[in-house]
mmCIF file of C-alpha atoms in Angstrom:
data_model
loop_
_atom_site.group_PDB
_atom_site.id
_atom_site.type_symbol
_atom_site.label_atom_id
_atom_site.label_comp_id
_atom_site.label_asym_id
_atom_site.label_seq_id
_atom_site.Cartn_x
_atom_site.Cartn_y
_atom_site.Cartn_z
ATOM 1 C CA MET A 145 11.463 -16.844 -6.991
ATOM 2 C CA THR A 146 8.193 -15.702 -5.419
ATOM 3 C CA GLU A 147 7.630 -12.587 -3.372
ATOM 4 C CA PRO A 148 7.664 -13.083 0.416
ATOM 5 C CA ALA A 149 4.219 -13.227 1.972
ATOM 6 C CA PHE A 150 2.932 -9.990 3.416
ATOM 7 C CA ASP A 151 1.869 -10.156 7.059
ATOM 8 C CA ARG A 152 -1.828 -9.385 6.705
ATOM 9 C CA ALA A 153 -2.090 -8.663 10.452
ATOM 10 C CA MET A 154 0.304 -5.751 9.931
ATOM 11 C CA ILE A 155 -2.219 -3.980 7.692
ATOM 12 C CA GLU A 156 -4.481 -3.398 10.666
ATOM 13 C CA ALA A 157 -1.728 -1.446 12.417
ATOM 14 C CA LEU A 158 -0.768 0.699 9.424
ATOM 15 C CA VAL A 159 -2.540 3.868 8.348
ATOM 16 C CA CYS A 160 -2.038 6.240 5.447
ATOM 17 C CA PRO A 161 0.752 8.717 6.262
ATOM 18 C CA VAL A 162 -1.221 11.479 4.510
ATOM 19 C CA THR A 163 -4.791 11.044 5.760
ATOM 20 C CA HIS A 164 -4.304 8.693 8.743
ATOM 21 C CA THR A 165 -7.120 6.508 7.376
ATOM 22 C CA THR A 166 -7.099 2.730 6.982
ATOM 23 C CA LEU A 167 -5.442 1.044 4.022
ATOM 24 C CA SER A 168 -6.595 -1.830 1.851
ATOM 25 C CA TYR A 169 -4.300 -4.573 0.604
ATOM 26 C CA ASP A 170 -4.041 -5.190 -3.144
ATOM 27 C CA ALA A 171 -2.456 -8.651 -3.385
ATOM 28 C CA ALA A 172 -2.221 -8.610 -7.184
ATOM 29 C CA ARG A 173 -0.168 -5.411 -7.236
ATOM 30 C CA GLN A 174 1.519 -5.912 -3.852
ATOM 31 C CA GLU A 175 0.404 -2.495 -2.627
ATOM 32 C CA LEU A 176 -1.361 -0.883 0.297
ATOM 33 C CA VAL A 177 -4.025 1.447 -1.066
ATOM 34 C CA SER A 178 -5.303 4.662 0.469
ATOM 35 C CA ARG A 179 -8.494 5.565 -1.386
ATOM 36 C CA ALA A 180 -8.798 8.744 0.705
ATOM 37 C CA ALA A 181 -5.407 10.034 -0.483
ATOM 38 C CA GLY A 182 -5.560 8.450 -3.937
ATOM 39 C CA LEU A 183 -2.214 6.721 -3.337
ATOM 40 C CA ALA A 184 -0.903 3.159 -3.477
ATOM 41 C CA PHE A 185 2.147 2.309 -1.389
ATOM 42 C CA PRO A 186 4.342 -0.527 -2.685
ATOM 43 C CA ILE A 187 5.282 -3.633 -0.727
ATOM 44 C CA ARG A 188 8.821 -4.746 -1.535
ATOM 45 C CA SER A 189 10.255 -7.992 -0.186
ATOM 46 C CA GLY A 190 7.367 -8.124 2.281
ATOM 47 C CA ILE A 191 8.044 -4.607 3.611
ATOM 48 C CA PRO A 192 5.500 -1.792 3.095
ATOM 49 C CA ILE A 193 7.185 1.344 1.770
ATOM 50 C CA MET A 194 5.130 4.098 3.387
ATOM 51 C CA LEU A 195 6.973 7.047 1.835
ATOM 52 C CA ILE A 196 4.825 9.504 -0.099
ATOM 53 C CA ASP A 197 7.570 9.903 -2.719
ATOM 54 C CA GLU A 198 7.429 6.136 -3.390
ATOM 55 C CA ALA A 199 3.631 5.978 -3.680
ATOM 56 C CA ARG A 200 1.791 5.609 -6.966
ATOM 57 C CA GLN A 201 -1.134 7.924 -7.653
ATOM 58 C CA ILE A 202 -4.349 6.080 -8.354
ATOM 59 C CA ARG A 203 -7.541 7.107 -10.080
ATOM 60 C CA ALA A 204 -10.980 6.653 -8.562
ATOM 61 C CA ASP A 205 -11.712 3.796 -10.996
ATOM 62 C CA ASP A 206 -8.518 1.820 -10.187
#
């Protein structure tokens, strides 16, 4: 079973809940990435989980 497609148009409406900056979409990891906050928010079943407690911390070289 494959993951549902993420609505790429939705990314333009979403911003980081920490910094209020734009997010980038990482299709391979199914995440929305906030470089400014150093966080990656998961996308589960096509739904972005924009909770800080659910985010993964990323390094600058990720």
